GROMACS .gro file of C-alpha atoms in nm:
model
  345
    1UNK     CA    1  -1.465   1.871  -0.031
    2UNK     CA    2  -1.850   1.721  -0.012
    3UNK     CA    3  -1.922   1.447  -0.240
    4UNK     CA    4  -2.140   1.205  -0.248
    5UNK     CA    5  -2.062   0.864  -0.186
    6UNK     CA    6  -1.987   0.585  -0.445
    7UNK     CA    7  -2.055   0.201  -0.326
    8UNK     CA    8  -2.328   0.229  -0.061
    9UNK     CA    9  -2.707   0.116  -0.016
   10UNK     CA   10  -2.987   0.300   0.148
   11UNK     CA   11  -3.182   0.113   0.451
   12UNK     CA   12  -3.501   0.174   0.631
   13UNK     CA   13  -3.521   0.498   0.892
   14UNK     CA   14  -3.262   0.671   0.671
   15UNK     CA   15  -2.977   0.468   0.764
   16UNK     CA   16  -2.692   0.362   0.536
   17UNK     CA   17  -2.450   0.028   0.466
   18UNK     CA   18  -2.090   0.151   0.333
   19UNK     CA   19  -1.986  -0.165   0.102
   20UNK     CA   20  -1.638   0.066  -0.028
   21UNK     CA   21  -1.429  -0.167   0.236
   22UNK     CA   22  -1.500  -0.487   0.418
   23UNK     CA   23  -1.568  -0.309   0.755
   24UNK     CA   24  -1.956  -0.260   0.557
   25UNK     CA   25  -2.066  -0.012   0.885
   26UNK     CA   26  -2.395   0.088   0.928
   27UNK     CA   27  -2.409   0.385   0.970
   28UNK     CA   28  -2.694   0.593   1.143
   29UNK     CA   29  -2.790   0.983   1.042
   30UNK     CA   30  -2.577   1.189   1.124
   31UNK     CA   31  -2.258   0.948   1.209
   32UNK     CA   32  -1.948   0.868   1.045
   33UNK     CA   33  -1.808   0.512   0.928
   34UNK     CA   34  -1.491   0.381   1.100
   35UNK     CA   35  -1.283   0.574   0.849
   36UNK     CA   36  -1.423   0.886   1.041
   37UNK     CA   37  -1.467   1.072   0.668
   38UNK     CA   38  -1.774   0.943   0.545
   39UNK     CA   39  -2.097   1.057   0.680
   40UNK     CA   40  -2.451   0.975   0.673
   41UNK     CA   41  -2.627   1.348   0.576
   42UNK     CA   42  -3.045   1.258   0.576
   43UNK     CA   43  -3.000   0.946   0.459
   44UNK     CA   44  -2.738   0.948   0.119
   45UNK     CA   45  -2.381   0.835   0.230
   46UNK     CA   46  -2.139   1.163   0.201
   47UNK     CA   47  -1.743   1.191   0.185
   48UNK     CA   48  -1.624   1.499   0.369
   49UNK     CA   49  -1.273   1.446   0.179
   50UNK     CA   50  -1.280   1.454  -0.151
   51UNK     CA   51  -0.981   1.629  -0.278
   52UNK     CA   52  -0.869   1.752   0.056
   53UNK     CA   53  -0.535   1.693   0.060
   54UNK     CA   54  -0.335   1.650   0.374
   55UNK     CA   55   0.024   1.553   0.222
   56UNK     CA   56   0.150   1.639  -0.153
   57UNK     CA   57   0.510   1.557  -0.242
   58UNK     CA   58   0.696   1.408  -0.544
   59UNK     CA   59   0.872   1.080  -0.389
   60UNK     CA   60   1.096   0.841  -0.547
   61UNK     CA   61   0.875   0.520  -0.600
   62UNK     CA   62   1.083   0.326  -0.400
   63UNK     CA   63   0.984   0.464  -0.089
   64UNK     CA   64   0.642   0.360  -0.176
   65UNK     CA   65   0.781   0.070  -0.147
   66UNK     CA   66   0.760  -0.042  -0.507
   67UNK     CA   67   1.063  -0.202  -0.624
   68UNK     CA   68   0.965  -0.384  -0.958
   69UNK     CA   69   0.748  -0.087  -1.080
   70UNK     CA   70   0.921   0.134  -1.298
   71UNK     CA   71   1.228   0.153  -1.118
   72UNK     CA   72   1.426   0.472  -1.062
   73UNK     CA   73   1.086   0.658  -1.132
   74UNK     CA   74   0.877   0.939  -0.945
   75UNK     CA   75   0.555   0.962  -0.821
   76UNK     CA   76   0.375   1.270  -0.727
   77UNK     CA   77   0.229   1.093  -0.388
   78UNK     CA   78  -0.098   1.226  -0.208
   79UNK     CA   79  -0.309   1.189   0.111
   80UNK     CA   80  -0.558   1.290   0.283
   81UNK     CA   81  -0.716   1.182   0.633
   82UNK     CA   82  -0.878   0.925   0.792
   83UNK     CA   83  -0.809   0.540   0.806
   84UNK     CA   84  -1.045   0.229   0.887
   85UNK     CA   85  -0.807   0.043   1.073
   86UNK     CA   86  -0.726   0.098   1.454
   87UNK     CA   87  -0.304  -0.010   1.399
   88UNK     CA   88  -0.162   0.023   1.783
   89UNK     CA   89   0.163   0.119   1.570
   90UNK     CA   90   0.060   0.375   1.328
   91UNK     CA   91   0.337   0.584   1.172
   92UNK     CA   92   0.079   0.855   1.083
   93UNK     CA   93  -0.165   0.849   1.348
   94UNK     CA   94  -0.195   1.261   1.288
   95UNK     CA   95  -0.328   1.206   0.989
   96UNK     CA   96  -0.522   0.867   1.032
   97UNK     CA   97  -0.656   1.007   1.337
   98UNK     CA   98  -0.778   1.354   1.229
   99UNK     CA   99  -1.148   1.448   1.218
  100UNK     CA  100  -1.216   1.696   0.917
  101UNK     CA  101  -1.333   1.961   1.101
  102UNK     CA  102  -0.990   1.982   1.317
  103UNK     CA  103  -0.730   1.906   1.022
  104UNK     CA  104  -0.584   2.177   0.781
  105UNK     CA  105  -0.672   2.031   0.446
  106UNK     CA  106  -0.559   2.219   0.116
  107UNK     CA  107  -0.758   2.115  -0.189
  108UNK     CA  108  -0.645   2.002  -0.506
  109UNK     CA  109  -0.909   1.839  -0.736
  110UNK     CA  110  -0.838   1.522  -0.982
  111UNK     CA  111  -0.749   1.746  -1.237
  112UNK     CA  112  -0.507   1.947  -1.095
  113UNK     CA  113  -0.365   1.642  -0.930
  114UNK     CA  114  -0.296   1.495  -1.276
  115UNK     CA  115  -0.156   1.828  -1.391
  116UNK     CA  116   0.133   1.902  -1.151
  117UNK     CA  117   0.235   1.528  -1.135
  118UNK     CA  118   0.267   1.579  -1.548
  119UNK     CA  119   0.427   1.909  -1.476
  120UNK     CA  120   0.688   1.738  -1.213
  121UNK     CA  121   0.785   1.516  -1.440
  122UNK     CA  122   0.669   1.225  -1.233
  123UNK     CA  123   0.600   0.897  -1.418
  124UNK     CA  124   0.293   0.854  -1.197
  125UNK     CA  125   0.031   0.908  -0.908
  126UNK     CA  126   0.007   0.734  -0.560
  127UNK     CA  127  -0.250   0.769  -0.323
  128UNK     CA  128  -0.063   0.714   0.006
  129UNK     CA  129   0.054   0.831   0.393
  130UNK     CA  130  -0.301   0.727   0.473
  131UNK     CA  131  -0.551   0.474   0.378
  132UNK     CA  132  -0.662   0.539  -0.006
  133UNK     CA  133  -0.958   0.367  -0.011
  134UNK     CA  134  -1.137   0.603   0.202
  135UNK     CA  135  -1.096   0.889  -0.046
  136UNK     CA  136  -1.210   0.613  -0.320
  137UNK     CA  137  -1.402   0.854  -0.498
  138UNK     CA  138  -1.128   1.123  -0.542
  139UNK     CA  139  -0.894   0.852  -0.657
  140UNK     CA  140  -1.139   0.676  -0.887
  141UNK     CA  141  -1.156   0.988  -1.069
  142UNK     CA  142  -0.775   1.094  -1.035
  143UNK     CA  143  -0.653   0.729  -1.166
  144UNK     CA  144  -0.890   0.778  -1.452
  145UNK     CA  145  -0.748   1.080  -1.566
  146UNK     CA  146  -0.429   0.999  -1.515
  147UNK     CA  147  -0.423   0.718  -1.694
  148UNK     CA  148  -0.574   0.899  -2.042
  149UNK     CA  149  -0.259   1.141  -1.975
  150UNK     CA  150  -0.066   0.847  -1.988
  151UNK     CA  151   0.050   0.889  -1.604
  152UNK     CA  152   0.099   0.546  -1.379
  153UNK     CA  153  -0.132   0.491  -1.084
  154UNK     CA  154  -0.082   0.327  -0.742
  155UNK     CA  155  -0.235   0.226  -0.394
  156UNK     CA  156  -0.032   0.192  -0.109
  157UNK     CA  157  -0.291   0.055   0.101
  158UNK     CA  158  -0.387  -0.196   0.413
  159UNK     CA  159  -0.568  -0.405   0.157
  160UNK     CA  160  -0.942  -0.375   0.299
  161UNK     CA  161  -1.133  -0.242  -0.017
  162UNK     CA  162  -1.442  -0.444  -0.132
  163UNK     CA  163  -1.389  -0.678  -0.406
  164UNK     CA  164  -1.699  -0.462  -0.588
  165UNK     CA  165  -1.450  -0.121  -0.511
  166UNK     CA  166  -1.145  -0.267  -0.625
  167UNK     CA  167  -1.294  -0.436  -0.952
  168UNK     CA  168  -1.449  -0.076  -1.066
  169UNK     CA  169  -1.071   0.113  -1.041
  170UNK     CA  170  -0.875  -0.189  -1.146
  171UNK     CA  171  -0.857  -0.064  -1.529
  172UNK     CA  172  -0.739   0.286  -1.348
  173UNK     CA  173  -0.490   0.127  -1.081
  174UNK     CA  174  -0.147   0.006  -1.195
  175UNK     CA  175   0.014  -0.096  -0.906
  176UNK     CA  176  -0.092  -0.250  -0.567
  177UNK     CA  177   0.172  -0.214  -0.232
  178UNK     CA  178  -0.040  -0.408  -0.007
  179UNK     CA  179   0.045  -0.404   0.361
  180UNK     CA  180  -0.026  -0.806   0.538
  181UNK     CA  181   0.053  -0.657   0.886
  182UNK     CA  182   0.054  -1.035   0.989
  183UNK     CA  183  -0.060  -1.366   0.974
  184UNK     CA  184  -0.294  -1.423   1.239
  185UNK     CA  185  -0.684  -1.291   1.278
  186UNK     CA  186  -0.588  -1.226   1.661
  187UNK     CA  187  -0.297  -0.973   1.522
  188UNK     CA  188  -0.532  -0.799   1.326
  189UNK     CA  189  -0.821  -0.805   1.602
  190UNK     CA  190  -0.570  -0.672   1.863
  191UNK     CA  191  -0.341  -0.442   1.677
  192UNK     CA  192  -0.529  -0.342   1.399
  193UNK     CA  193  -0.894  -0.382   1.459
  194UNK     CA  194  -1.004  -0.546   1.124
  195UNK     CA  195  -0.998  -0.891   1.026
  196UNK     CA  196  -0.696  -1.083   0.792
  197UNK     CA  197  -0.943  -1.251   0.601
  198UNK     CA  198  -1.038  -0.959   0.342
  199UNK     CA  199  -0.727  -0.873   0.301
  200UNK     CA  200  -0.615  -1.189   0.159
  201UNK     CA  201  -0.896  -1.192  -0.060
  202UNK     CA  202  -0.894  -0.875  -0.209
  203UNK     CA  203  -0.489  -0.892  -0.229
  204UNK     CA  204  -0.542  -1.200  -0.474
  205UNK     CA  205  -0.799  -1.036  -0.648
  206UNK     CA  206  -0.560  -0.740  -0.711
  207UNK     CA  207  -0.322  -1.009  -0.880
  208UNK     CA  208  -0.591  -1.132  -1.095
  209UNK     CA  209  -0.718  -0.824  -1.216
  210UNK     CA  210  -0.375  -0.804  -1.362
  211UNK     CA  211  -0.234  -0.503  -1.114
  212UNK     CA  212   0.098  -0.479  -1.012
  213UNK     CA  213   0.145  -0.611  -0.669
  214UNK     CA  214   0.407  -0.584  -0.408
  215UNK     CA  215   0.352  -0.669  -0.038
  216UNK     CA  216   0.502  -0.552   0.250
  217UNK     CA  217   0.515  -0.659   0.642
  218UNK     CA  218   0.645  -0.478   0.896
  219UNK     CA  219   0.789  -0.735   1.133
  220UNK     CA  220   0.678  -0.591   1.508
  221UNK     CA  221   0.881  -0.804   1.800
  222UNK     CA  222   0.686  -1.039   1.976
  223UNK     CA  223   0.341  -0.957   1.768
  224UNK     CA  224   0.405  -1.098   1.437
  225UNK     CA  225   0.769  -1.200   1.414
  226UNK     CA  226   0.765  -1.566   1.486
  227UNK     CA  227   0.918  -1.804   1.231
  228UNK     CA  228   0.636  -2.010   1.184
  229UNK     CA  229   0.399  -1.688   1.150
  230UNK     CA  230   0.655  -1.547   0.886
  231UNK     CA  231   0.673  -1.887   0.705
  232UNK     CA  232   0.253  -1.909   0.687
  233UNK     CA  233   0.305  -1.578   0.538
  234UNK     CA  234   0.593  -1.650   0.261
  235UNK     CA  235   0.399  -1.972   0.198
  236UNK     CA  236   0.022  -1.790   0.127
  237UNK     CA  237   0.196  -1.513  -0.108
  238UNK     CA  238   0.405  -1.806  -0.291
  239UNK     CA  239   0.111  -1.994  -0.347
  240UNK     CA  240  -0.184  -1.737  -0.438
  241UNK     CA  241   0.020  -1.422  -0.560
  242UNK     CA  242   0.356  -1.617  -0.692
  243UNK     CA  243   0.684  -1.642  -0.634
  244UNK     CA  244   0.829  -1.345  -0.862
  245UNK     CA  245   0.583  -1.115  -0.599
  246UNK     CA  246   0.826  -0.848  -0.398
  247UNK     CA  247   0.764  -0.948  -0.059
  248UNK     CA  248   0.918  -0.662   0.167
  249UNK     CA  249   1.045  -0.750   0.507
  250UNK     CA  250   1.026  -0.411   0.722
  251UNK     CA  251   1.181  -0.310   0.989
  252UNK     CA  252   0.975  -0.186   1.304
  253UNK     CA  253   1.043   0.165   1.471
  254UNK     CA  254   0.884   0.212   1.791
  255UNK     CA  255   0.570   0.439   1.742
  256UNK     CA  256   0.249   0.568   1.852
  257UNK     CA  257   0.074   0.334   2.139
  258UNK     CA  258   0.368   0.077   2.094
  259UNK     CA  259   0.676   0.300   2.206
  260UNK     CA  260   0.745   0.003   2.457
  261UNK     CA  261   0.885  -0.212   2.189
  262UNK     CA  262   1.219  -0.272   2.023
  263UNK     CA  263   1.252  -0.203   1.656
  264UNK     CA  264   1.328  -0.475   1.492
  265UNK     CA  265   1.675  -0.646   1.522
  266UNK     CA  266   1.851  -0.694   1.205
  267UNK     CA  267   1.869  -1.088   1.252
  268UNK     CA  268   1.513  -1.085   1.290
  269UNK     CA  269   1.469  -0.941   0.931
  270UNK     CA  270   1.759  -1.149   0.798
  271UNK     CA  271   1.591  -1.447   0.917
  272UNK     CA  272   1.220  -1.367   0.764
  273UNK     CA  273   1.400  -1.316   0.458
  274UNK     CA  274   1.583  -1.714   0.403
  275UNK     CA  275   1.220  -1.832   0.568
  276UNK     CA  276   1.097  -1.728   0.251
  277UNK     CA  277   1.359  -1.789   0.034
  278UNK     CA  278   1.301  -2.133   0.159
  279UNK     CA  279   0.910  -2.106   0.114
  280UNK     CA  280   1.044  -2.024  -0.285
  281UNK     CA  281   0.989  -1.697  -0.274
  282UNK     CA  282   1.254  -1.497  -0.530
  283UNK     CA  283   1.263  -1.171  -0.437
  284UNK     CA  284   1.250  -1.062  -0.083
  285UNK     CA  285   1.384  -0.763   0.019
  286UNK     CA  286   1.479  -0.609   0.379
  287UNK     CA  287   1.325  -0.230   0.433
  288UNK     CA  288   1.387   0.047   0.676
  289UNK     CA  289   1.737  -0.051   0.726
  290UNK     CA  290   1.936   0.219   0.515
  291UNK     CA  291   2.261   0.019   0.388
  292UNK     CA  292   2.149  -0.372   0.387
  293UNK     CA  293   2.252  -0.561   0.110
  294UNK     CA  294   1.905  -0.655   0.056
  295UNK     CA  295   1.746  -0.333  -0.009
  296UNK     CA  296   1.894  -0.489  -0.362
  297UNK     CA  297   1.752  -0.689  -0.668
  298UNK     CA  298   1.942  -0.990  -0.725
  299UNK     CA  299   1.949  -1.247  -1.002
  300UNK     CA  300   1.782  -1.532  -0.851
  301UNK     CA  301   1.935  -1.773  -1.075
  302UNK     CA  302   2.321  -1.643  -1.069
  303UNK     CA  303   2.334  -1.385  -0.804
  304UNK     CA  304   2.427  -1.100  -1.002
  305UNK     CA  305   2.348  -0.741  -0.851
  306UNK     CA  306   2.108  -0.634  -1.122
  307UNK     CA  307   1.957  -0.297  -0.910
  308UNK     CA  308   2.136  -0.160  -0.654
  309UNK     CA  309   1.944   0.110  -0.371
  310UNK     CA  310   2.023   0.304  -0.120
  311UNK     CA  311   1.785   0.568   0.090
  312UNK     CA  312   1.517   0.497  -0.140
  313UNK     CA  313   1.692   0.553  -0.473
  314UNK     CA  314   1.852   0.347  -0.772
  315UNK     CA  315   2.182   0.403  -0.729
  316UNK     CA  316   2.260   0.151  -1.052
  317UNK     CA  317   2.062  -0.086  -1.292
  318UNK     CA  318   2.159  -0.322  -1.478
  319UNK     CA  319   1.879  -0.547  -1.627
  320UNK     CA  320   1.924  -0.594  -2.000
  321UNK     CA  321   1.682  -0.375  -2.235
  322UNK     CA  322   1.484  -0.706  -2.233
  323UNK     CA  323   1.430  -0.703  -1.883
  324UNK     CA  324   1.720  -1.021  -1.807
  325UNK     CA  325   2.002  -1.070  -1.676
  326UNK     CA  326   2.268  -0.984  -1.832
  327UNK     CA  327   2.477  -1.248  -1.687
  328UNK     CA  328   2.258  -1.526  -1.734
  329UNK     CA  329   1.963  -1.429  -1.954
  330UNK     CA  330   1.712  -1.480  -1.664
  331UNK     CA  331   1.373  -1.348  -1.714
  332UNK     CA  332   1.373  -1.041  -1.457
  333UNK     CA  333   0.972  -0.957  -1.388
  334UNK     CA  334   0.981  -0.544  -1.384
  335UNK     CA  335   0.680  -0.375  -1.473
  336UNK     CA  336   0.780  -0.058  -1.672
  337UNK     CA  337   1.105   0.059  -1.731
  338UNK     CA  338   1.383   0.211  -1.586
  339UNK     CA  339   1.364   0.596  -1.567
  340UNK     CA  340   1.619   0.748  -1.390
  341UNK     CA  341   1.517   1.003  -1.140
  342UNK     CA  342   1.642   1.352  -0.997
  343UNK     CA  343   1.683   1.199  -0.652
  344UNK     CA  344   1.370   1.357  -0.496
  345UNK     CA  345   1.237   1.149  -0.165
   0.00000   0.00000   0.00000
């Protein structure tokens, strides 16, 4: 699971820069990045992860969450350990957390990955449950096989990856669920320990590499939840990613070092989403709240239900063959098509 390092430089007394995400740590003989999997051996920058996977399951893509990406379809969904942010409220701190030498890893190499996601019938790969970006290599080489067996690809990611990273696997990576945690650098000093800057930057360079992105925020009470915070937010996706971009509105469940707070109320949620209605955003959707009426596509143009969900499955579609409305004939922006899973999660 040793590999040697992709996107670093070599610096006087044997020490190291990372550039794979915008942390860029120095890092000394002997010592690890941020990420805690990448390791300076004598001098050459080393992974201690490659192809050691933590999690394996076939998933329905919606839990992902991708809603416009070829809906109803399955992904066979990996991930390892290790993360480069510090996030206070970390759903999988056991595996973001976890040194190598203490976590049970099974290995499964880009090939083989590839080969039982063909097998399961999945339509294509994710890299998730932890950071992606700090197995890079592993999913450079995954996504590049996987697309010459004609599989889909896809990040679900905190968005930190260098703009030199992302540019090398963009004609490998499909699809782009990009977490903006918040809208203020002192949220991501504080909770996350990284900056919001980079994120924005490589989130609109996803967009113009022509990858499919969807973005997500998890709406945390009294850290990020404030109407003018959520309407900075609506207003930076609707004008650098555009207004036909899922934007996900998540609900918060207490977790990790913030098992003081609430989760989210439901108002909360119900009132991000007409902020960015307002902001002209046209598809906004309400997560983690099994049942909501929003978990569903609408027309924006007529209303019509065009995909109904529920527990992270199409329960019916009905966008034209031409990807419109049947009611109305507006243009509805799906990537992909409809494939109609087995009702794995």
């Amino acid at each position: 699971m040793i590999h040697e390092a992709m996107f670093y430089e070599k610096l006087a007394e044997n020490e190291v820069q990372c550039n794979l995400c915008a942390h860029r740590c120095r890092v000394r003989p002997g010592k690890r990045g941020i990420c805690g999997v990448r390791e300076n051996c004598e001098g050459s920058l080393f992974s201690l992860v490659y192809g050691g996977v933590a999690n394996e399951d076939v998933a329905n893509i919606e839990q992902k969450p991708f809603y416009h990406y070829y809906p109803g379809s399955t992904a066979y969904s990996v991930g390892t350990i290790g993360c480069n942010f510090r996030c206070r409220h970390c759903q999988n701190w056991r595996l973001s957390r976890a040194a190598p030498e203490d976590a049970f890893l099974g290995t499964l190499s880009p090939s083989q990955l590839v080969m039982q996601a063909k097998m399961a019938g999945c339509q294509s790969v994710s890299w998730t449950y932890n950071e992606p970006t700090v197995w890079y290599e592993y999913t450079y080489e995954g996504a590049r096989l996987a697309k010459e067996e004609g599989l889909g690809t896809s990040y679900v990611t905190n968005g930190y990856i260098t703009p030199e990273a992302l540019e090398n696997i963009a004609p490998y990576l499909d699809a782009f669920s990009v977490d903006i945690k918040g809208f203020s650098e002192a949220f991501y000093r504080e909770i996350c320990g990284a900056k919001l800057a980079p994120v924005l930057e490589t989130s609109r360079l996803a967009k113009e590499l022509g990858i499919h992105v969807e973005v997500v925020n998890l709406v945390i009470p009294t850290h990020n939840d404030s109407p003018d915070e959520i309407r900075e937010l609506s207003r930076w996706v609707y004008e650098n990613l555009g207004k036909d971009t899922p934007l996900h509105f998540n609900r918060f469940h207490p977790h990790y070092e913030m098992k003081h707070l609430p989760p989210t109320p439901i108002n909360t949620l119900d009132r991000a989403r007409s902020i960015a209605i307002e902001e002209g955003m046209r598809f906004v959707y309400i997560g983690n709240v099994p049942g909501h009426p929003h978990e569903n596509t609408y027309c924006p143009e007529c209303g019509s239900l065009l995909i109904a969900r529920g527990f992270f499955e199409v329960q019916e579609y009905n966008i034209s063959p031409d990807k419109t409305c049947p009611k109305c004939g507006e243009t509805i922006p799906i990537t992909g098509e409809y494939r109609k899973s087995s009702g794995m999660i």
